Amino acid sequence: MMIPATIYARFSNQEQALGSSKARQLKLCRDMIADEKWQLTEDRVLIDQGLSAFSGANRAAGGLLHQFEQEVEAGQYRNGHVLVVEHIDRISRQGHDEVLPWVKKMTQAGVTLAVAATRRIYKAYERVELGAVIEAVVAAELARQESENKSKRLKAAQNDRIKAAQESAAEGQHVSHTRTVPGWIDVERISKLSDRPRYQMTLNEQRVEVLREIFQWTIDGYGTPAIAKMLNGRGEPVWNHLDRKSNNGWTVGYLTKLVLNRAVMGEYHPMNRPRSGKETSKGIAVLNHFPQAIDPVMFAKAHAARQSRKGASGAWQITHNNVLSGIAKCAHCGGRMKQEVTVRKGQMRNHKSGRYPAGQTFSYLKCHNALNKVWDEDRQVVRCSNRSWVRYETLEKALLNVALKFVVVRRDVAADSRNEALRIEIADRQRFIEDKQKQVENLFRSFSQSGSPTTERLALALEAELITDQAAIRELQKGLADEAEDISIEQYEARLTELLTTMNSEDENERSAARIRIKQSLRPLVTRLDCFDDKLTVVEFGNALRCIFDNEGNDIFNGYINTVHVGPNGEIDWHPDFPDADYQYVADPV
């Protein structure tokens, strides 16, 4: 009977997956299994990718070696099962005091350990011989020392890079000691081949143009799914790095990283990158290390636009252009109202007189929880029973007509938006001023100790920049206080009316752009939109105006919140459509 065997292979970072580490380990292990005539099946090849044995991550929960250990402890391998590894350091690089107890635990539980590189076999249920112990101790200690030395070298190299980046940034130079830079930056070696590498960083203008387009689209209200679709649709080449090609096109994940990456403003944020586990920030920011591709104001606006869309799916831009996505809620369960299209404009339909193209789109808002019969685990019932269909097109038209009038009357909504943009710009300029202030202080401190003319010149130049920046902030703050509307109400209303007209344009790009702008504006404006099971929809604008619409788009109630409407005879909350209702009356003055 052939003895079953399992191969365990491991490498600590994803870059090794691209090299020969995996293939080498598997070949050595397979060769030994063939020579020893053990039995191997492909389901018993365990490979831990990107897990470090120096930190012990490969033996922690989530690693395949951890899972194997659990099975061993449960008594699944008491038949002399063989675990084959390339080197003992594939198990652990934490020293002999970790390796030897592990080997002993495996053999006592019935598992034979085989090391392919040295052909050493630690047999199940047998005492580990002295020679094998010494060999394991030496191998484990060498592996631990190698990992420690490598870790120290990597930390020292990164600290040198940070120091070099700070020095070159202080001198206004964009120099890197590595070719690994953001995708919109080109590098050219400026040092001799015999010297330490130094690269001059410059902007790749073609890629920067695309980058700015991505940021502007984000500000305009496009989500990353829509941006990815537009870039892929026009065949925009994906940015390759170090000749590594991507076959996935523009993806949502990559675009999200781009828009959140502060390197676009020239900032370098060093990270702690353990050989396994999540990377963390070192808490250091080097400004002006990279050449700036996106100014801080554009970055802040894009970030604010993303925050304002939180909770709303970006996929709506690719499907139905639902401007109420993420805004409309079910009045009964608080779940989102999902748009479902039953007929699309232009879609061929059957009629007794023949087939004809539909003249308009018919779609409805339905409670997602009720539609999908989402189960409430706590109450053991279906979460929502609101099965009503709210006609989307009529609600959209009625709501936007009221919104236009509300915004024209409450023009402070637009003023608040402009003031917010000014506040963002002031905050970002202040961020740079604080950093420059620290640099000036450090340079003058260095000058007082060294007396270097170069240091003095840099300090004086930076101080002059600081004075100019502070003056610019004062002007912005003045504009914040004195912000005034420079267009008439008529002009303002005309702009909004044109936007509402454009949202139904025959041109798909024009229509989508208008709808995205409208949705971007509606999110802060509409503070409540609840759909009831009687097909009535309650909408509140700016926590000030409340409207109720029926399923035909009729405005059946319209009034300011917390405002008492008194009828001709003193009726409280009187409404002309219901003159005979049972009203309460204002008390007669004493």
XYZ file of C-alpha atoms in Angstrom:
590
model
C 0.000 0.000 0.000
C 1.395 3.389 -1.028
C 1.768 6.007 1.712
C -0.208 9.207 1.013
C 1.755 12.471 0.867
C 0.994 16.199 1.035
C 3.198 18.957 -0.383
C 3.460 22.266 1.472
C 4.942 25.253 -0.397
C 5.101 28.878 0.720
C 6.413 32.262 -0.352
C 6.160 35.460 1.649
C 5.312 38.064 -1.009
C 3.396 38.156 -4.261
C 6.474 39.160 -6.289
C 7.925 35.687 -5.646
C 4.852 34.219 -7.314
C 6.075 35.755 -10.568
C 9.510 34.139 -10.197
C 10.704 30.554 -9.856
C 10.098 30.020 -6.114
C 6.814 28.147 -6.500
C 7.971 25.977 -9.431
C 11.269 25.124 -7.710
C 9.603 24.058 -4.457
C 7.014 21.903 -6.195
C 9.585 20.196 -8.440
C 11.888 19.233 -5.553
C 8.968 17.903 -3.532
C 7.468 15.950 -6.460
C 10.858 14.414 -7.272
C 11.286 13.153 -3.708
C 7.743 11.753 -3.642
C 8.388 9.897 -6.906
C 11.704 8.482 -5.634
C 10.172 7.334 -2.334
C 7.098 5.954 -4.172
C 4.649 7.886 -2.008
C 1.184 8.698 -3.324
C 0.278 12.294 -4.233
C -2.987 13.748 -5.520
C -3.423 17.350 -6.647
C -5.861 18.132 -3.853
C -2.989 17.547 -1.412
C -0.766 20.337 -2.774
C -0.972 23.203 -0.237
C 0.432 26.601 -1.263
C 0.406 29.608 1.086
C 0.900 32.708 -1.049
C 2.107 35.950 0.488
C 2.385 34.557 4.037
C 5.555 35.084 6.070
C 7.151 32.342 8.167
C 9.261 34.985 9.946
C 6.142 36.554 11.479
C 4.389 33.183 11.825
C 1.511 34.277 9.576
C 1.570 30.960 7.718
C 0.779 29.100 10.953
C -1.977 31.504 11.968
C -5.674 31.115 11.172
C -6.288 31.558 7.462
C -3.103 29.780 6.357
C -3.224 26.324 4.781
C -0.489 25.085 7.130
C -2.665 26.127 10.079
C -5.556 24.158 8.584
C -3.280 21.094 8.145
C -2.151 21.367 11.788
C -5.781 21.461 12.905
C -6.513 18.295 10.923
C -3.430 16.582 12.425
C -4.552 17.476 15.954
C -7.993 16.070 15.117
C -6.331 12.705 14.370
C -6.884 12.594 10.605
C -3.327 11.498 9.704
C -2.419 8.653 12.094
C -1.558 6.325 9.188
C 1.968 7.634 8.583
C 0.927 10.409 6.202
C 3.942 12.326 4.791
C 4.252 16.122 4.712
C 6.889 17.166 2.158
C 8.538 20.611 2.171
C 11.456 22.051 0.220
C 13.331 23.381 3.284
C 12.530 23.416 6.982
C 12.271 27.228 6.754
C 9.056 26.808 4.724
C 7.483 25.795 8.037
C 8.979 28.528 10.239
C 11.721 31.152 10.260
C 11.290 31.916 13.952
C 14.219 29.799 15.177
C 14.790 26.292 16.511
C 12.653 26.871 19.601
C 9.631 27.021 17.266
C 10.719 24.445 14.669
C 11.723 21.520 16.928
C 8.487 21.453 19.016
C 6.502 21.605 15.768
C 8.421 18.659 14.242
C 7.933 16.680 17.462
C 4.200 17.446 17.518
C 3.783 16.268 13.924
C 5.714 12.998 14.325
C 4.002 12.105 17.599
C 0.616 12.646 15.902
C 1.493 10.169 13.138
C 2.834 12.475 10.405
C 6.179 11.911 8.710
C 8.022 15.117 7.770
C 10.245 15.020 4.668
C 12.664 17.829 3.666
C 13.194 17.562 -0.095
C 16.353 19.709 -0.394
C 18.374 17.559 2.055
C 16.337 14.342 1.712
C 16.037 14.304 5.518
C 13.029 12.301 6.787
C 11.586 12.673 10.304
C 9.527 9.485 10.622
C 6.180 9.263 12.372
C 6.160 7.779 15.907
C 9.988 7.624 15.958
C 12.396 9.559 18.166
C 14.213 12.337 16.278
C 17.911 11.412 16.090
C 20.615 13.761 17.376
C 22.026 14.358 13.882
C 18.590 15.314 12.609
C 18.082 17.609 15.621
C 21.369 19.411 14.971
C 20.551 19.746 11.277
C 17.111 21.186 12.070
C 18.542 23.570 14.695
C 21.203 24.889 12.313
C 18.743 25.257 9.405
C 16.154 26.999 11.604
C 18.661 29.433 13.127
C 20.192 30.300 9.749
C 16.714 30.964 8.357
C 15.818 33.174 11.330
C 19.066 35.179 11.053
C 18.612 35.573 7.305
C 15.072 36.905 7.789
C 16.181 39.295 10.549
C 19.048 40.639 8.438
C 16.778 41.032 5.428
C 14.214 42.888 7.532
C 16.909 45.245 8.870
C 18.255 45.905 5.373
C 14.795 46.693 4.036
C 14.047 49.087 6.921
C 17.410 50.817 6.511
C 16.889 51.144 2.754
C 13.434 52.644 3.241
C 14.698 55.085 5.878
C 17.430 56.173 3.449
C 14.800 56.689 0.762
C 12.666 58.816 3.101
C 15.662 60.957 4.072
C 16.700 61.386 0.431
C 13.107 62.297 -0.532
C 12.941 64.945 2.203
C 16.260 66.463 1.105
C 15.401 66.593 -2.602
C 11.916 68.000 -1.855
C 13.478 70.753 0.289
C 15.651 71.665 -2.707
C 12.665 71.662 -5.078
C 13.879 68.592 -6.966
C 11.846 65.557 -7.952
C 14.403 62.778 -7.595
C 13.766 59.120 -6.774
C 16.150 56.301 -5.894
C 13.807 53.693 -7.354
C 11.979 53.183 -10.634
C 8.846 52.243 -8.715
C 6.830 55.458 -9.037
C 3.140 56.258 -9.714
C 1.864 55.365 -13.183
C 1.501 58.966 -14.415
C 5.195 59.719 -13.792
C 8.156 58.964 -16.075
C 11.668 58.358 -14.726
C 15.072 58.849 -16.341
C 18.294 57.686 -14.725
C 20.623 60.624 -13.951
C 23.328 58.734 -12.036
C 26.199 56.650 -13.378
C 25.672 52.910 -13.635
C 28.420 52.419 -11.064
C 26.705 54.748 -8.553
C 23.574 54.391 -6.484
C 20.530 54.745 -8.797
C 18.982 58.233 -8.996
C 16.066 58.972 -11.293
C 14.629 62.294 -12.420
C 10.831 62.216 -12.197
C 8.710 64.092 -14.748
C 5.020 64.077 -15.531
C 3.783 61.977 -18.433
C 1.536 64.668 -19.906
C -0.643 62.236 -21.839
C -1.396 60.204 -18.714
C -1.794 63.320 -16.574
C -4.451 64.539 -19.009
C -6.368 61.293 -18.443
C -5.795 61.574 -14.678
C -7.266 65.093 -14.582
C -10.185 63.869 -16.658
C -10.822 61.120 -14.082
C -10.773 63.666 -11.241
C -13.073 66.060 -13.096
C -15.537 63.279 -13.822
C -15.476 62.380 -10.117
C -16.213 66.007 -9.196
C -19.027 66.108 -11.766
C -20.671 63.177 -10.030
C -19.550 60.137 -12.019
C -18.834 57.004 -9.974
C -15.913 54.693 -10.675
C -18.051 52.086 -12.539
C -19.191 54.754 -14.997
C -15.656 56.158 -15.380
C -14.267 52.670 -16.027
C -16.945 52.098 -18.670
C -16.132 55.373 -20.439
C -12.368 54.771 -20.460
C -12.696 51.183 -21.636
C -15.354 52.181 -24.154
C -13.069 54.626 -25.932
C -10.140 52.206 -25.807
C -8.009 54.261 -23.419
C -4.791 52.267 -22.822
C -4.302 51.002 -19.269
C -1.118 52.308 -17.637
C 1.574 49.656 -17.555
C 4.268 49.763 -14.897
C 7.805 48.408 -15.382
C 6.629 46.674 -18.591
C 4.000 44.663 -16.694
C 0.842 44.553 -18.778
C -2.708 44.347 -17.490
C -5.393 42.488 -19.425
C -8.251 43.639 -17.187
C -8.757 47.127 -18.610
C -9.666 50.021 -16.322
C -11.156 48.598 -13.129
C -13.195 50.101 -10.290
C -10.523 49.113 -7.753
C -7.687 50.815 -9.618
C -9.694 53.985 -10.258
C -10.647 54.185 -6.577
C -6.968 53.960 -5.585
C -6.107 56.695 -8.083
C -8.685 59.152 -6.767
C -7.663 58.523 -3.137
C -3.900 58.594 -3.788
C -2.373 61.771 -2.355
C 0.692 61.203 -4.538
C -1.241 62.998 -7.317
C -0.599 66.209 -5.322
C 3.105 65.371 -5.073
C 2.950 63.875 -1.574
C 4.984 60.833 -0.560
C 3.550 58.849 2.345
C 5.954 56.054 3.389
C 4.263 52.853 4.517
C 5.232 49.988 6.785
C 4.967 46.960 4.519
C 5.322 43.748 6.540
C 6.061 40.572 4.643
C 2.569 39.540 5.591
C -0.424 41.396 6.952
C -1.827 44.808 6.197
C 0.435 47.742 5.427
C 0.261 50.758 7.736
C 1.362 54.371 7.488
C 4.604 55.543 9.066
C 2.914 58.849 9.872
C 5.358 60.807 7.671
C 4.347 63.053 4.761
C 6.930 64.403 2.317
C 5.331 67.205 0.306
C 6.535 68.023 -3.207
C 8.429 64.738 -3.591
C 6.623 63.808 -6.812
C 5.833 66.399 -9.504
C 2.283 67.605 -8.857
C -0.350 66.349 -11.302
C -3.532 67.385 -9.435
C -3.803 70.575 -7.389
C -5.050 70.267 -3.776
C -8.350 72.022 -4.511
C -9.297 69.570 -7.276
C -8.273 66.664 -5.017
C -10.414 67.980 -2.151
C -13.414 68.553 -4.430
C -13.159 65.013 -5.792
C -12.945 63.629 -2.257
C -15.958 65.706 -1.174
C -17.923 64.507 -4.222
C -17.197 60.883 -3.337
C -18.249 61.468 0.283
C -21.510 63.073 -0.834
C -22.372 59.945 -2.838
C -21.719 57.534 0.027
C -24.414 54.924 0.261
C -25.420 55.205 -3.388
C -24.277 52.655 -5.941
C -22.179 53.993 -8.814
C -23.686 51.355 -11.114
C -26.864 53.450 -11.577
C -24.962 55.632 -14.061
C -24.400 52.615 -16.310
C -27.968 51.316 -16.195
C -31.049 53.534 -15.851
C -29.752 56.997 -14.897
C -31.987 57.004 -11.832
C -31.402 60.422 -10.222
C -33.214 59.224 -7.072
C -30.817 56.309 -6.513
C -29.617 56.298 -2.905
C -32.227 58.964 -2.033
C -35.570 57.146 -2.353
C -36.386 54.958 0.681
C -39.244 52.679 1.649
C -41.406 54.413 4.252
C -42.121 51.100 6.013
C -38.723 49.446 6.391
C -36.234 52.173 5.446
C -34.799 50.002 2.658
C -33.782 51.393 -0.711
C -36.273 51.760 -3.515
C -34.995 49.904 -6.568
C -35.790 51.056 -10.102
C -37.151 48.387 -12.419
C -37.741 49.166 -16.096
C -40.734 47.436 -17.704
C -40.625 49.212 -21.100
C -37.767 51.147 -22.688
C -38.243 53.973 -25.156
C -37.831 52.612 -28.684
C -38.400 49.005 -27.590
C -40.619 47.115 -30.075
C -44.024 46.227 -28.655
C -46.898 44.121 -29.940
C -50.301 45.588 -30.763
C -53.354 44.179 -32.524
C -52.553 46.487 -35.446
C -48.902 45.381 -35.529
C -45.552 46.006 -33.828
C -44.553 49.541 -32.898
C -41.678 51.249 -30.997
C -42.511 52.443 -27.473
C -42.690 56.242 -27.308
C -41.416 56.490 -23.721
C -39.790 54.540 -20.926
C -41.939 53.047 -18.167
C -40.185 52.189 -14.915
C -41.170 51.823 -11.272
C -39.607 52.185 -7.851
C -40.045 49.077 -5.696
C -38.852 48.301 -2.185
C -35.762 46.124 -2.530
C -36.515 44.243 0.707
C -40.123 43.482 -0.267
C -39.258 42.644 -3.874
C -36.584 40.126 -2.854
C -38.445 38.893 0.239
C -35.488 39.711 2.490
C -35.837 37.774 5.746
C -35.638 39.492 9.138
C -33.670 37.082 11.354
C -34.665 38.812 14.605
C -38.426 38.872 14.023
C -38.520 35.722 11.842
C -40.693 37.420 9.224
C -40.222 39.013 5.828
C -38.604 42.379 6.470
C -41.098 44.433 4.425
C -44.547 43.947 2.896
C -44.638 47.185 0.863
C -45.426 45.776 -2.597
C -46.585 49.030 -4.233
C -45.071 50.253 -7.512
C -44.295 53.974 -7.637
C -44.144 55.284 -11.195
C -40.616 56.684 -11.570
C -40.944 59.040 -14.557
C -43.930 60.966 -13.157
C -42.325 61.258 -9.700
C -39.039 62.470 -11.181
C -40.723 65.195 -13.240
C -42.917 66.425 -10.376
C -40.093 66.369 -7.827
C -37.640 68.256 -10.050
C -40.177 70.952 -10.897
C -40.692 71.641 -7.180
C -36.942 71.401 -6.531
C -36.247 74.051 -9.187
C -38.659 76.498 -7.600
C -37.308 75.749 -4.120
C -33.696 76.349 -5.160
C -34.553 79.591 -6.968
C -36.342 80.915 -3.902
C -33.682 79.591 -1.503
C -30.661 80.841 -3.447
C -28.602 80.464 -0.286
C -28.363 76.766 -1.230
C -26.133 77.708 -4.152
C -24.239 80.239 -2.047
C -23.567 77.538 0.552
C -22.086 75.371 -2.221
C -19.713 78.130 -3.347
C -18.702 78.871 0.231
C -17.979 75.176 0.796
C -15.617 75.180 -2.219
C -13.804 78.187 -0.754
C -13.503 76.486 2.632
C -11.983 73.408 0.949
C -9.424 75.560 -0.860
C -8.512 77.448 2.318
C -8.079 74.220 4.282
C -5.780 72.709 1.661
C -3.649 75.837 1.355
C -3.393 75.930 5.150
C -2.084 72.345 5.089
C 0.831 73.403 2.863
C 1.511 76.500 4.943
C 1.879 74.439 8.121
C 4.367 72.121 6.440
C 6.356 75.045 4.980
C 6.448 76.662 8.413
C 8.087 73.517 9.830
C 10.582 73.441 6.947
C 11.523 77.104 7.527
C 12.065 76.480 11.232
C 14.214 73.407 10.499
C 16.297 75.244 7.887
C 16.988 78.219 10.166
C 17.887 75.844 12.995
C 20.291 74.060 10.651
C 21.746 77.394 9.490
C 22.389 78.511 13.072
C 24.452 75.344 13.595
C 26.278 75.112 10.257
C 26.291 78.671 8.865
C 25.791 77.188 5.369
C 24.972 79.895 2.753
C 22.902 77.346 0.791
C 20.774 76.575 3.834
C 20.250 80.277 4.496
C 19.220 80.886 0.867
C 16.707 78.018 0.948
C 15.253 79.242 4.260
C 14.803 82.821 3.009
C 13.240 81.668 -0.275
C 10.807 79.379 1.559
C 9.932 82.151 4.014
C 9.079 84.447 1.080
C 6.789 81.739 -0.328
C 5.172 81.403 3.079
C 4.373 85.130 3.210
C 2.814 84.961 -0.286
C 0.711 81.917 0.629
C -0.551 83.578 3.805
C -1.610 86.638 1.797
C -3.483 84.387 -0.650
C -5.368 82.735 2.216
C -6.411 86.135 3.565
C -7.868 87.006 0.152
C -9.783 83.728 0.065
C -11.134 84.340 3.560
C -12.240 87.781 2.482
C -14.040 86.233 -0.484
C -15.719 83.805 1.869
C -17.110 86.666 3.912
C -18.051 88.884 0.959
C -19.404 86.167 -1.372
C -22.282 87.681 -3.294
C -24.528 86.444 -6.085
C -23.381 87.918 -9.370
C -26.269 86.739 -11.556
C -29.923 87.668 -11.531
C -32.723 85.380 -10.405
C -33.895 85.185 -14.020
C -30.466 84.044 -15.222
C -30.191 81.554 -12.408
C -33.629 80.097 -13.134
C -32.798 79.875 -16.850
C -29.677 77.833 -16.100
C -31.630 75.351 -13.975
C -34.416 75.084 -16.570
C -31.868 74.358 -19.289
C -30.358 71.621 -17.121
C -33.779 69.996 -16.633
C -34.364 70.111 -20.396
C -30.950 68.611 -21.181
C -31.552 65.630 -18.889
C -33.988 64.242 -21.486
C -31.754 64.959 -24.484
C -31.578 62.421 -27.336
C -27.779 62.599 -27.045
C -26.787 59.883 -24.554
C -23.614 61.622 -23.318
C -25.397 64.970 -22.869
C -28.315 63.289 -21.107
C -26.080 61.279 -18.767
C -23.945 64.308 -17.878
C -27.041 66.364 -17.017
C -28.569 63.594 -14.905
C -25.343 63.104 -12.983
C -25.162 66.849 -12.228
C -28.782 66.822 -11.088
C -28.293 63.813 -8.853
C -25.184 65.397 -7.360
C -27.272 68.456 -6.468
C -30.290 66.497 -5.195
C -28.452 64.468 -2.538
C -27.835 67.420 -0.170
C -31.085 69.126 -1.184
C -33.609 66.291 -0.666
C -33.518 65.492 3.036
C -36.340 62.928 2.895
C -37.970 60.842 0.159
C -40.254 58.092 1.484
C -42.477 55.866 -0.662
C -45.646 54.516 1.027
C -47.724 51.436 0.202
C -50.649 53.633 -0.916
C -48.356 54.906 -3.736
C -47.983 58.295 -2.094
C -44.473 59.747 -1.844
C -43.400 62.267 0.800
C -40.490 64.522 -0.156
C -38.793 67.119 2.037
C -36.431 69.755 0.660
C -33.734 71.205 2.915
C -35.710 70.253 6.053
C -37.919 73.211 5.166
C -40.466 72.290 2.476
C -42.635 69.140 2.505
C -44.513 67.841 -0.550
C -46.719 64.803 -1.101
C -47.041 63.373 -4.623
C -49.484 60.742 -5.870
C -48.616 58.091 -8.443
C -49.640 60.382 -11.308
C -47.130 63.026 -10.250
C -49.736 65.373 -8.791
C -48.623 67.585 -5.920
C -51.438 66.903 -3.430
C -49.766 68.713 -0.531
C -47.165 71.459 -0.440
C -46.185 73.373 2.664
C -43.306 74.571 4.778
C -42.438 72.366 7.701
C -43.417 73.648 11.165
C -45.613 76.308 9.529
C -49.247 76.454 10.638
C -51.674 77.201 7.784
C -54.775 78.968 9.089
C -57.970 78.851 7.016
C -60.492 81.665 6.416
C -62.412 80.745 9.566
C -59.392 80.016 11.791
C -58.967 76.349 10.741
C -55.497 75.001 11.670
C -53.617 73.365 8.719
C -56.563 74.173 6.473
C -56.420 72.924 2.864
C -58.721 74.233 0.116
C -59.242 70.744 -1.341
C -60.748 69.549 1.963
C -62.912 72.440 3.196
C -65.277 70.210 5.203
C -62.620 68.214 7.075
C -62.691 68.040 10.880
C -60.235 70.854 11.705
C -59.033 72.268 14.976
C -59.494 76.021 15.270
C -57.312 78.834 16.497
C -58.442 79.886 19.970
C -60.086 83.296 20.123
C -57.772 85.907 21.581
C -58.605 86.779 25.135
